[in-house]
CSV table of C-alpha atoms in Angstrom, one decimal:
chain,number,residue,atom,x,y,z
A,1,MET,CA,202.2,-75.2,19.1
A,2,SER,CA,206.3,-75.7,17.1
A,3,PHE,CA,208.4,-73.7,15.9
A,4,ASP,CA,208.8,-73.7,12.2
A,5,ILE,CA,212.7,-73.9,11.1
A,6,GLU,CA,211.5,-74.2,7.1
A,7,LEU,CA,209.1,-71.5,7.1
A,8,ILE,CA,211.4,-69.1,9.0
A,9,LEU,CA,214.1,-70.1,6.6
A,10,ASP,CA,211.1,-70.4,3.4
A,11,SER,CA,209.5,-66.7,4.8
A,12,ILE,CA,213.1,-64.3,5.3
A,13,PRO,CA,213.0,-64.6,1.7
A,14,LYS,CA,210.0,-62.9,1.0
A,15,MET,CA,210.0,-60.6,3.3
A,16,LEU,CA,213.2,-59.6,2.5
A,17,VAL,CA,212.1,-58.0,-1.6
A,18,GLY,CA,210.1,-56.0,0.2
A,19,ILE,CA,212.8,-54.2,2.1
A,20,GLY,CA,213.2,-52.0,-1.1
A,21,LEU,CA,210.1,-51.0,-0.3
A,22,THR,CA,211.2,-50.6,3.5
A,23,PHE,CA,214.9,-48.3,2.9
A,24,GLU,CA,212.8,-45.4,0.4
A,25,LEU,CA,209.9,-44.7,1.9
A,26,LEU,CA,212.8,-43.9,4.8
A,27,PHE,CA,214.9,-42.4,3.1
A,28,LEU,CA,212.6,-40.5,0.8
A,29,SER,CA,211.0,-39.2,3.5
A,30,LEU,CA,214.4,-38.5,5.9
A,31,ALA,CA,215.6,-36.2,2.8
A,32,LEU,CA,211.9,-34.6,2.5
A,33,GLY,CA,211.4,-34.1,5.9
A,34,THR,CA,215.1,-33.1,7.0
A,35,ALA,CA,214.6,-30.3,4.0
A,36,LEU,CA,211.1,-29.6,5.8
A,37,GLY,CA,212.8,-29.8,9.2
A,38,ILE,CA,215.2,-27.2,8.2
A,39,PHE,CA,212.5,-24.9,6.6
A,40,LEU,CA,210.6,-24.8,9.7
A,41,LEU,CA,213.9,-24.0,11.6
A,42,ILE,CA,214.2,-21.2,9.8
A,43,LEU,CA,211.4,-19.4,9.8
A,44,ARG,CA,211.5,-20.2,14.0
A,45,ILE,CA,214.2,-18.5,14.4
A,46,SER,CA,213.1,-15.8,11.7
A,47,GLY,CA,212.5,-13.6,14.6
A,48,ARG,CA,209.3,-12.6,12.8
A,49,TRP,CA,205.7,-13.6,14.6
A,50,TYR,CA,204.0,-14.6,11.5
A,51,LEU,CA,205.8,-16.7,10.3
A,52,ALA,CA,207.3,-18.6,14.0
A,53,ALA,CA,203.6,-19.0,14.8
A,54,PRO,CA,202.1,-20.6,12.0
A,55,THR,CA,205.0,-23.9,12.4
A,56,MET,CA,205.3,-23.2,15.8
A,57,VAL,CA,201.1,-24.4,15.5
A,58,TYR,CA,202.3,-27.2,12.9
A,59,ILE,CA,205.1,-28.7,15.3
A,60,TYR,CA,202.7,-29.1,17.4
A,61,ILE,CA,199.4,-30.7,15.6
A,62,PHE,CA,202.2,-32.7,13.8
A,63,ARG,CA,203.8,-34.0,17.1
A,64,GLY,CA,201.0,-34.5,19.0
A,65,THR,CA,198.9,-36.4,16.8
A,66,PRO,CA,200.2,-40.5,16.6
A,67,ILE,CA,201.7,-40.6,12.8
A,68,LEU,CA,198.6,-43.6,12.0
A,69,VAL,CA,196.4,-41.1,12.7
A,70,GLN,CA,197.7,-38.3,9.9
A,71,ILE,CA,198.3,-41.3,7.0
A,72,PHE,CA,194.7,-42.2,7.4
A,73,ILE,CA,193.7,-38.6,7.3
A,74,ILE,CA,196.0,-38.2,4.6
A,75,TYR,CA,195.2,-42.3,3.2
A,76,TYR,CA,191.6,-42.5,3.5
A,77,GLY,CA,190.5,-38.6,4.6
A,78,LEU,CA,191.7,-36.6,1.3
A,79,PRO,CA,189.8,-38.1,-1.5
A,80,GLN,CA,186.6,-37.4,0.4
A,81,LEU,CA,187.4,-33.0,-0.3
A,82,GLU,CA,186.6,-32.3,-4.1
A,83,PHE,CA,189.4,-29.6,-4.1
A,84,VAL,CA,192.5,-32.2,-4.0
A,85,ARG,CA,191.5,-34.5,-6.5
A,86,ASP,CA,191.0,-31.6,-8.4
A,87,SER,CA,194.3,-30.7,-7.5
A,88,ILE,CA,197.9,-31.2,-8.9
A,89,PHE,CA,198.6,-33.3,-5.8
A,90,TRP,CA,196.2,-35.7,-6.7
A,91,PRO,CA,199.1,-38.2,-8.6
A,92,ILE,CA,200.9,-38.1,-6.0
A,93,LEU,CA,198.1,-38.9,-3.2
A,94,LYS,CA,196.1,-41.4,-5.1
A,95,GLU,CA,199.0,-43.3,-4.5
A,96,PRO,CA,199.3,-45.2,-1.3
A,97,PHE,CA,203.0,-45.1,-1.2
A,98,GLY,CA,202.6,-40.6,-2.4
A,99,CYS,CA,200.4,-40.8,0.5
A,100,ALA,CA,202.8,-42.7,2.4
A,101,ILE,CA,205.4,-40.0,1.4
A,102,VAL,CA,204.3,-37.1,2.2
A,103,ALA,CA,202.8,-38.8,6.0
A,104,LEU,CA,205.9,-39.9,7.1
A,105,SER,CA,207.9,-36.3,5.1
A,106,LEU,CA,205.5,-34.4,7.7
A,107,ASN,CA,205.6,-36.4,10.8
A,108,THR,CA,209.4,-36.3,11.2
A,109,GLY,CA,209.3,-32.6,10.1
A,110,ALA,CA,207.6,-31.1,12.5
A,111,TYR,CA,210.6,-33.7,14.9
A,112,LEU,CA,213.1,-32.9,13.2
A,113,SER,CA,212.7,-29.0,12.9
A,114,GLU,CA,212.7,-29.3,16.9
A,115,ILE,CA,216.1,-31.6,16.9
A,116,PHE,CA,217.4,-28.6,14.3
A,117,ARG,CA,216.4,-26.0,17.3
A,118,GLY,CA,217.8,-27.1,20.1
A,119,GLY,CA,221.6,-27.9,17.9
A,120,VAL,CA,220.9,-24.2,16.8
A,121,LEU,CA,220.1,-23.3,21.0
A,122,GLY,CA,223.5,-24.9,21.9
A,123,VAL,CA,226.1,-23.0,19.4
A,124,ASP,CA,227.6,-20.9,22.0
A,125,ARG,CA,225.9,-17.3,21.8
A,126,GLY,CA,230.1,-15.6,21.9
A,127,LEU,CA,230.6,-16.9,18.5
A,128,THR,CA,228.0,-15.5,16.7
A,129,GLU,CA,228.5,-12.4,18.3
A,130,ALA,CA,232.3,-12.2,16.9
A,131,ALA,CA,231.3,-13.2,13.3
A,132,ALA,CA,229.2,-10.5,13.9
A,133,ALA,CA,231.5,-7.9,14.9
A,134,LEU,CA,233.1,-9.1,12.6
A,135,GLY,CA,230.6,-8.3,10.1
A,136,ILE,CA,229.9,-11.5,8.5
A,137,SER,CA,225.9,-11.2,7.1
A,138,VAL,CA,223.3,-13.0,9.3
A,139,ARG,CA,223.3,-15.5,6.2
A,140,GLN,CA,226.7,-16.3,6.6
A,141,ARG,CA,226.6,-16.4,9.4
A,142,PHE,CA,223.8,-19.0,9.9
A,143,ILE,CA,225.5,-20.8,7.2
A,144,TYR,CA,229.6,-21.0,8.2
A,145,ILE,CA,229.3,-20.3,12.0
A,146,THR,CA,226.2,-22.3,13.6
A,147,SER,CA,225.0,-24.6,10.7
A,148,PRO,CA,229.2,-26.5,11.2
A,149,ILE,CA,228.5,-27.3,15.3
A,150,ALA,CA,224.8,-26.7,15.6
A,151,ILE,CA,224.8,-30.1,13.4
A,152,ARG,CA,227.6,-31.7,15.4
A,153,LEU,CA,225.2,-30.5,18.1
A,154,CYS,CA,221.7,-32.4,17.3
A,155,LEU,CA,223.1,-35.3,15.6
A,156,PRO,CA,222.6,-37.9,17.8
A,157,ALA,CA,219.0,-36.9,18.4
A,158,TYR,CA,218.6,-37.0,15.1
A,159,SER,CA,220.7,-40.4,14.1
A,160,ASN,CA,217.3,-41.1,17.6
A,161,ASP,CA,214.7,-39.9,14.9
A,162,VAL,CA,215.9,-42.0,12.3
A,163,VAL,CA,215.1,-44.7,14.0
A,164,SER,CA,211.9,-43.9,14.7
A,165,LEU,CA,211.0,-43.0,11.6
A,166,MET,CA,212.4,-46.1,9.5
A,167,LYS,CA,210.2,-47.8,13.0
A,168,SER,CA,207.8,-45.7,11.3
A,169,THR,CA,207.9,-47.3,7.8
A,170,ALA,CA,206.1,-49.7,9.1
A,171,LEU,CA,202.5,-48.0,9.7
A,172,ALA,CA,202.3,-48.4,6.0
A,173,SER,CA,202.0,-51.5,5.8
A,174,THR,CA,198.7,-50.3,6.9
A,175,ILE,CA,197.3,-48.9,4.0
A,176,THR,CA,197.7,-51.1,1.9
A,177,LEU,CA,201.8,-51.3,0.6
A,178,LEU,CA,203.7,-54.7,1.4
A,179,ASP,CA,207.0,-52.9,2.6
A,180,MET,CA,208.5,-56.0,5.2
A,181,MET,CA,205.7,-55.9,8.0
A,182,GLY,CA,203.1,-55.5,4.9
A,183,ILE,CA,204.8,-58.8,3.4
A,184,ALA,CA,204.9,-60.3,7.1
A,185,ARG,CA,201.5,-60.0,7.9
A,186,THR,CA,200.5,-61.3,4.4
A,187,ILE,CA,202.7,-64.3,5.9
A,188,VAL,CA,200.6,-64.4,9.2
A,189,ALA,CA,197.2,-64.5,7.3
A,190,GLU,CA,197.7,-67.2,5.0
A,191,THR,CA,200.3,-69.6,7.0
A,192,TYR,CA,198.9,-68.9,10.7
A,193,ALA,CA,202.4,-68.7,11.7
A,194,PRO,CA,202.9,-65.5,14.5
A,195,TYR,CA,206.2,-66.2,16.2
A,196,GLU,CA,207.9,-67.3,13.3
A,197,VAL,CA,207.1,-64.4,10.6
A,198,PHE,CA,207.4,-61.8,12.9
A,199,ILE,CA,210.2,-62.8,14.9
A,200,SER,CA,211.9,-63.2,11.5
A,201,VAL,CA,211.5,-60.0,11.1
A,202,MET,CA,211.8,-58.4,14.3
A,203,VAL,CA,215.1,-59.6,13.8
A,204,ILE,CA,215.8,-57.8,10.2
A,205,TYR,CA,214.4,-54.5,11.2
A,206,LEU,CA,217.2,-55.0,14.4
A,207,VAL,CA,220.2,-55.3,12.3
A,208,ILE,CA,218.3,-52.0,10.7
A,209,THR,CA,218.3,-50.0,13.3
A,210,TRP,CA,222.1,-51.5,14.6
A,211,ALA,CA,222.8,-50.5,11.5
A,212,ILE,CA,221.6,-47.0,11.1
A,213,GLN,CA,223.3,-46.3,14.5
A,214,ARG,CA,226.5,-47.8,14.4
A,215,THR,CA,226.3,-45.7,10.7
A,216,PHE,CA,225.6,-42.7,12.8
A,217,ALA,CA,228.2,-43.3,15.9
A,218,TRP,CA,230.8,-42.6,12.8
A,219,ILE,CA,229.2,-39.4,11.1
A,220,GLU,CA,230.0,-38.2,15.0
A,221,LYS,CA,233.2,-39.4,15.8
A,222,ARG,CA,234.2,-37.9,11.9
A,223,MET,CA,232.7,-34.7,12.2
A,224,SER,CA,234.8,-34.6,16.1
A,225,ARG,CA,237.9,-34.9,15.2
A,226,HIS,CA,239.6,-31.7,15.6
A,227,VAL,CA,237.4,-32.0,19.4
A,228,ARG,CA,239.0,-34.7,20.4
A,229,ARG,CA,242.7,-35.0,22.0
A,230,GLU,CA,246.0,-37.2,20.4
A,231,ALA,CA,246.4,-39.8,23.0
B,1,MET,CA,180.5,-31.4,10.7
B,2,ALA,CA,177.1,-32.6,10.2
B,3,ALA,CA,178.0,-36.1,9.9
B,4,VAL,CA,179.7,-36.2,12.8
B,5,SER,CA,177.0,-35.1,15.3
B,6,GLY,CA,174.9,-38.8,16.0
B,7,TRP,CA,178.5,-40.1,16.6
B,8,TRP,CA,179.9,-37.9,19.7
B,9,ASP,CA,178.9,-40.4,22.4
B,10,ASP,CA,180.3,-43.0,19.9
B,11,PHE,CA,183.4,-40.7,20.3
B,12,PHE,CA,182.8,-40.9,23.8
B,13,TRP,CA,183.3,-43.9,24.9
B,14,GLY,CA,186.8,-44.4,22.5
B,15,SER,CA,188.3,-41.9,24.2
B,16,LEU,CA,187.3,-43.7,27.8
B,17,VAL,CA,188.8,-46.6,26.4
B,18,VAL,CA,192.4,-45.1,24.7
B,19,VAL,CA,191.5,-43.2,29.3
B,20,GLU,CA,191.8,-46.6,30.8
B,21,LEU,CA,194.6,-48.0,28.2
B,22,PHE,CA,196.5,-44.9,28.9
B,23,PHE,CA,196.8,-45.7,32.9
B,24,VAL,CA,197.3,-49.6,32.6
B,25,ALA,CA,200.0,-49.5,30.8
B,26,LEU,CA,201.3,-46.4,32.5
B,27,ILE,CA,201.6,-47.4,35.4
B,28,MET,CA,202.9,-51.3,33.9
B,29,THR,CA,205.8,-48.5,32.3
B,30,VAL,CA,207.2,-47.6,35.1
B,31,LEU,CA,206.7,-51.0,36.8
B,32,PHE,CA,208.9,-52.5,33.5
B,33,GLY,CA,211.3,-49.1,34.0
B,34,LEU,CA,211.4,-49.3,37.4
B,35,ILE,CA,212.9,-52.9,37.2
B,36,GLY,CA,214.3,-52.8,33.9
B,37,ALA,CA,216.7,-50.1,35.9
B,38,GLY,CA,217.1,-52.0,38.8
B,39,ALA,CA,219.0,-55.0,36.7
B,40,LYS,CA,220.9,-52.8,34.2
B,41,LEU,CA,222.5,-51.3,37.3
B,42,SER,CA,222.4,-54.2,39.5
B,43,ASN,CA,225.8,-56.9,40.2
B,44,SER,CA,224.9,-59.4,38.8
B,45,ARG,CA,226.1,-60.1,34.5
B,46,VAL,CA,223.0,-62.3,34.3
B,47,ALA,CA,220.6,-59.3,35.3
B,48,LYS,CA,222.7,-56.5,34.2
B,49,SER,CA,222.5,-58.5,30.2
B,50,ILE,CA,218.8,-59.5,30.2
B,51,ALA,CA,218.0,-56.0,30.6
B,52,SER,CA,220.1,-54.3,27.6
B,53,GLY,CA,218.7,-57.1,25.5
B,54,TYR,CA,214.7,-56.0,26.3
B,55,THR,CA,216.1,-52.6,26.0
B,56,ILE,CA,218.2,-53.4,22.5
B,57,VAL,CA,214.9,-55.1,20.9
B,58,PHE,CA,212.1,-53.2,22.2
B,59,ARG,CA,213.4,-49.9,21.1
B,60,GLY,CA,214.8,-51.0,17.8
B,61,THR,CA,211.8,-52.9,16.1
B,62,PRO,CA,208.5,-51.1,15.3
B,63,GLU,CA,205.4,-50.7,18.0
B,64,ILE,CA,203.2,-52.1,15.8
B,65,LEU,CA,205.4,-55.4,15.1
B,66,VAL,CA,205.2,-55.8,18.9
B,67,LEU,CA,201.6,-55.7,19.2
B,68,LEU,CA,200.8,-57.9,16.3
B,69,LEU,CA,202.9,-60.3,17.5
B,70,PHE,CA,202.1,-60.3,21.0
B,71,TYR,CA,197.6,-60.4,19.8
B,72,PHE,CA,198.6,-62.8,17.8
B,73,GLY,CA,201.4,-64.8,19.5
B,74,SER,CA,199.4,-64.6,22.5
B,75,ALA,CA,196.0,-65.7,20.8
B,76,ILE,CA,198.5,-69.5,19.6
B,77,ILE,CA,199.6,-70.2,22.6
B,78,LEU,CA,196.3,-69.8,24.4
B,79,THR,CA,194.3,-72.1,21.4
B,80,ALA,CA,196.4,-74.7,21.8
B,81,ILE,CA,196.0,-74.6,25.2
B,82,ALA,CA,192.1,-74.3,24.8
B,83,GLN,CA,192.3,-77.4,22.7
B,84,ILE,CA,192.6,-79.6,25.6
B,85,PHE,CA,190.1,-79.7,27.2
B,86,ASP,CA,187.6,-78.9,24.3
B,87,PRO,CA,189.1,-80.2,20.9
B,88,GLU,CA,186.5,-78.3,20.0
B,89,ILE,CA,187.6,-74.4,20.6
B,90,LYS,CA,188.9,-73.2,17.3
B,91,PHE,CA,190.2,-69.4,18.5
B,92,VAL,CA,190.8,-68.0,22.1
B,93,ASP,CA,193.2,-64.7,21.9
B,94,PHE,CA,193.7,-62.4,24.6
B,95,PRO,CA,191.3,-59.6,25.2
B,96,PRO,CA,193.2,-57.0,22.8
B,97,PHE,CA,193.0,-54.4,25.9
B,98,TRP,CA,195.5,-56.4,28.2
B,99,ALA,CA,197.7,-57.3,24.7
B,100,GLY,CA,197.3,-53.8,23.7
B,101,SER,CA,198.4,-52.5,27.4
B,102,PHE,CA,200.7,-55.1,28.4
B,103,ALA,CA,202.7,-54.9,25.1
B,104,ILE,CA,202.7,-50.8,24.3
B,105,ALA,CA,203.8,-51.0,27.8
B,106,LEU,CA,206.4,-53.4,27.4
B,107,ILE,CA,207.6,-51.1,24.4
B,108,ILE,CA,208.2,-47.2,26.6
B,109,GLY,CA,209.1,-49.3,29.0
B,110,SER,CA,212.3,-49.8,28.1
B,111,TYR,CA,212.2,-46.5,26.6
B,112,ALA,CA,212.0,-45.7,30.7
B,113,THR,CA,214.8,-47.9,31.5
B,114,GLU,CA,217.0,-45.5,30.0
B,115,THR,CA,215.5,-42.5,31.5
B,116,PHE,CA,215.0,-44.0,35.3
B,117,ARG,CA,219.1,-45.5,35.5
B,118,GLY,CA,220.3,-42.2,34.0
B,119,ALA,CA,218.4,-40.6,36.2
B,120,PHE,CA,219.2,-42.6,38.9
B,121,LEU,CA,222.9,-42.5,38.4
B,122,GLY,CA,222.6,-39.0,38.5
B,123,VAL,CA,221.7,-38.8,43.1
B,124,ASP,CA,224.6,-37.5,43.9
B,125,PRO,CA,225.9,-39.8,45.9
B,126,GLY,CA,227.1,-37.5,49.3
B,127,GLN,CA,222.9,-37.6,49.3
B,128,ILE,CA,222.9,-41.3,49.9
B,129,GLU,CA,225.5,-41.3,52.3
B,130,ALA,CA,224.0,-38.7,54.2
B,131,ALA,CA,221.1,-41.2,54.5
B,132,ARG,CA,223.7,-44.1,55.2
B,133,ALA,CA,224.4,-41.7,57.6
B,134,LEU,CA,222.0,-41.5,59.6
B,135,GLY,CA,220.8,-45.4,59.5
B,136,LEU,CA,217.8,-45.4,57.6
B,137,SER,CA,218.2,-48.7,55.9
B,138,ASN,CA,218.4,-49.3,52.4
B,139,LEU,CA,215.1,-49.4,51.8
B,140,GLN,CA,213.8,-46.4,53.2
B,141,THR,CA,216.9,-44.1,51.2
B,142,PHE,CA,215.3,-45.8,48.5
B,143,ILE,CA,211.4,-44.8,49.1
B,144,TYR,CA,212.4,-41.2,50.8
B,145,VAL,CA,216.2,-40.2,49.2
B,146,ARG,CA,216.6,-42.5,46.1
B,147,ILE,CA,212.9,-41.9,44.7
B,148,PRO,CA,212.2,-38.4,45.1
B,149,ALA,CA,215.3,-37.4,44.0
B,150,MET,CA,215.4,-39.2,41.1
B,151,TRP,CA,211.7,-38.3,39.2
B,152,ARG,CA,213.6,-34.5,39.4
B,153,LEU,CA,215.8,-35.5,36.6
B,154,ALA,CA,213.6,-38.0,35.3
B,155,LEU,CA,210.3,-36.2,34.3
B,156,PRO,CA,211.2,-34.8,31.5
B,157,PRO,CA,212.6,-36.5,29.8
B,158,PHE,CA,209.5,-39.2,30.8
B,159,GLY,CA,206.8,-37.0,29.8
B,160,ASN,CA,208.2,-37.4,26.3
B,161,HIS,CA,207.1,-41.1,26.9
B,162,MET,CA,203.7,-40.4,28.7
B,163,LEU,CA,203.0,-38.8,24.7
B,164,SER,CA,204.3,-41.6,22.5
B,165,LEU,CA,202.3,-43.6,25.4
B,166,VAL,CA,199.4,-41.9,24.2
B,167,LYS,CA,199.7,-42.0,20.7
B,168,ASP,CA,200.8,-45.5,20.3
B,169,THR,CA,197.2,-46.4,22.0
B,170,ALA,CA,195.6,-45.5,18.3
B,171,LEU,CA,198.0,-49.1,17.2
B,172,VAL,CA,195.7,-50.8,19.1
B,173,ALA,CA,192.5,-50.1,17.0
B,174,ILE,CA,194.4,-52.2,14.7
B,175,ILE,CA,193.7,-55.3,17.0
B,176,GLY,CA,190.4,-54.1,17.4
B,177,LEU,CA,189.8,-52.8,20.1
B,178,GLU,CA,186.7,-50.3,20.4
B,179,GLU,CA,188.8,-47.2,21.1
B,180,THR,CA,188.4,-44.3,19.2
B,181,LEU,CA,189.9,-44.9,15.5
B,182,PHE,CA,188.1,-47.8,15.6
B,183,VAL,CA,184.6,-45.6,16.3
B,184,ALA,CA,186.3,-43.0,13.4
B,185,GLU,CA,185.8,-46.1,11.2
B,186,GLN,CA,182.9,-47.4,11.9
B,187,ALA,CA,181.0,-44.1,11.3
B,188,ILE,CA,183.1,-44.0,8.3
B,189,ALA,CA,181.8,-47.2,7.0
B,190,TYR,CA,178.0,-45.4,7.9
B,191,THR,CA,178.8,-42.0,6.5
B,192,ALA,CA,181.3,-42.6,4.4
B,193,LYS,CA,183.1,-39.3,5.2
B,194,PRO,CA,186.6,-40.2,6.7
B,195,PHE,CA,188.1,-36.8,6.3
B,196,THR,CA,186.0,-35.4,9.2
B,197,MET,CA,186.0,-38.6,11.4
B,198,TYR,CA,189.5,-39.4,11.2
B,199,ILE,CA,190.2,-35.7,11.9
B,200,VAL,CA,187.4,-35.8,15.1
B,201,VAL,CA,190.2,-39.2,16.3
B,202,GLY,CA,193.0,-36.2,15.5
B,203,ALA,CA,191.1,-33.8,17.9
B,204,ILE,CA,190.7,-35.9,20.0
B,205,TYR,CA,194.6,-36.8,20.8
B,206,LEU,CA,195.6,-33.6,20.2
B,207,GLY,CA,193.4,-33.2,23.3
B,208,PHE,CA,195.2,-36.3,25.4
B,209,SER,CA,198.6,-34.5,24.3
B,210,THR,CA,197.8,-31.1,25.4
B,211,ILE,CA,196.2,-32.1,29.0
B,212,ILE,CA,199.6,-35.0,29.5
B,213,THR,CA,202.0,-31.0,28.8
B,214,LEU,CA,200.4,-29.5,30.6
B,215,THR,CA,200.6,-32.4,33.7
B,216,VAL,CA,204.2,-32.5,33.3
B,217,MET,CA,204.7,-28.7,33.4
B,218,GLY,CA,202.9,-28.7,36.3
B,219,LEU,CA,204.3,-31.8,37.8
B,220,GLU,CA,207.8,-30.6,36.8
B,221,ARG,CA,207.0,-26.8,38.8
B,222,TYR,CA,206.0,-29.7,42.0
B,223,ALA,CA,208.9,-30.9,41.8
B,224,ASN,CA,211.1,-28.6,41.7
B,225,ARG,CA,209.8,-26.5,44.4
B,226,HIS,CA,211.9,-26.4,46.6
B,227,LEU,CA,214.6,-24.8,44.7
B,228,GLU,CA,212.4,-21.9,43.4
B,229,VAL,CA,213.5,-18.5,44.7
B,230,TRP,CA,210.9,-17.6,47.7
B,231,ARG,CA,210.2,-14.1,47.0
């Protein structure tokens, strides 16, 4: 067994071609998942049991099953059902890319809504009570009082979730998508050099993780700059 | 559901494999976590940097990548060793069960390292000083004072790690272990009912997640029993 440097130099550019797809999967499902998470959060804290209960069931199911199984159910499973094939969603669900986005968004939305809920629950009650005493409406209280503080509180957890979403995008390679992981697996199947190829792609993933963490650390610092005391 | 009727026993054996994998990986996870936390809290600079390298790599790369690297990587080494003795041998692999449980334990162990580290730091130094004053040896302090106190703090996040662990076992089907997802694939090849079969897999995992959640709740109550108000 030897370490083939040439193969590494040869395969890194090939794998970087897939980085675009990895980022597309990440950003699209992050945007959709965040929207879904906020929607679920609002249902959850609405105080009406017939809105909150289905949300809790949804979160329980999506957090209690492996994301791989969810991807398989959506990609391989749904076409078995005729009404899915006749529905308007079929153009999205017949493509592996659409399925990956749907699965990743539904999954991350469940996790994010719990994170957001943690942030909202962390907001000092006195603030919302004071706002209520000032005659500010429920909606305005949520937008102008609760949200800005809650966002700051849940930012560290949010950043962790972005990293785990990024790691989950690699599972798209199991439904034929050629993201970085998919390309790496193809090269390994051709050359049978798992060490060289997989370790190179590992380094690329590590750099992305590092970039995500640095970005969020910077945002966190900026968002809490009024809290920090001048030295 | 009629299509599943002939497959219940296969799903049962598949679930047993998941349970075995879970417990084997859990033991290794606790081990790696304790070693990692010990290294991070030690005074040795080498041990510290190895431990932080470990957590950075295994928390920042996709699980499926680690798994494939371990499985195919170990296969290449084993094949090379086997060929020294018998040049006719084409392929020797590490059993997927062990490659899988080892890879998963390394991943979750990196999360456990951080959890245990935080929990050890959270133990009141006064308790350790008191143990010293009573003449307990280092080992006795560790077993009778540090571990019970640390365990209470580590339990809630460790429960989440156990949930990730059981969900990650689904990935081992990719390297050919005959667990539930693998059974589902065989059943689909035979019945052409992917939706039904994958839903069964999802339901099995949901069951496992529920059991773990309830167990952790029970353990937490047990660990904090002395803090309960006596009624």
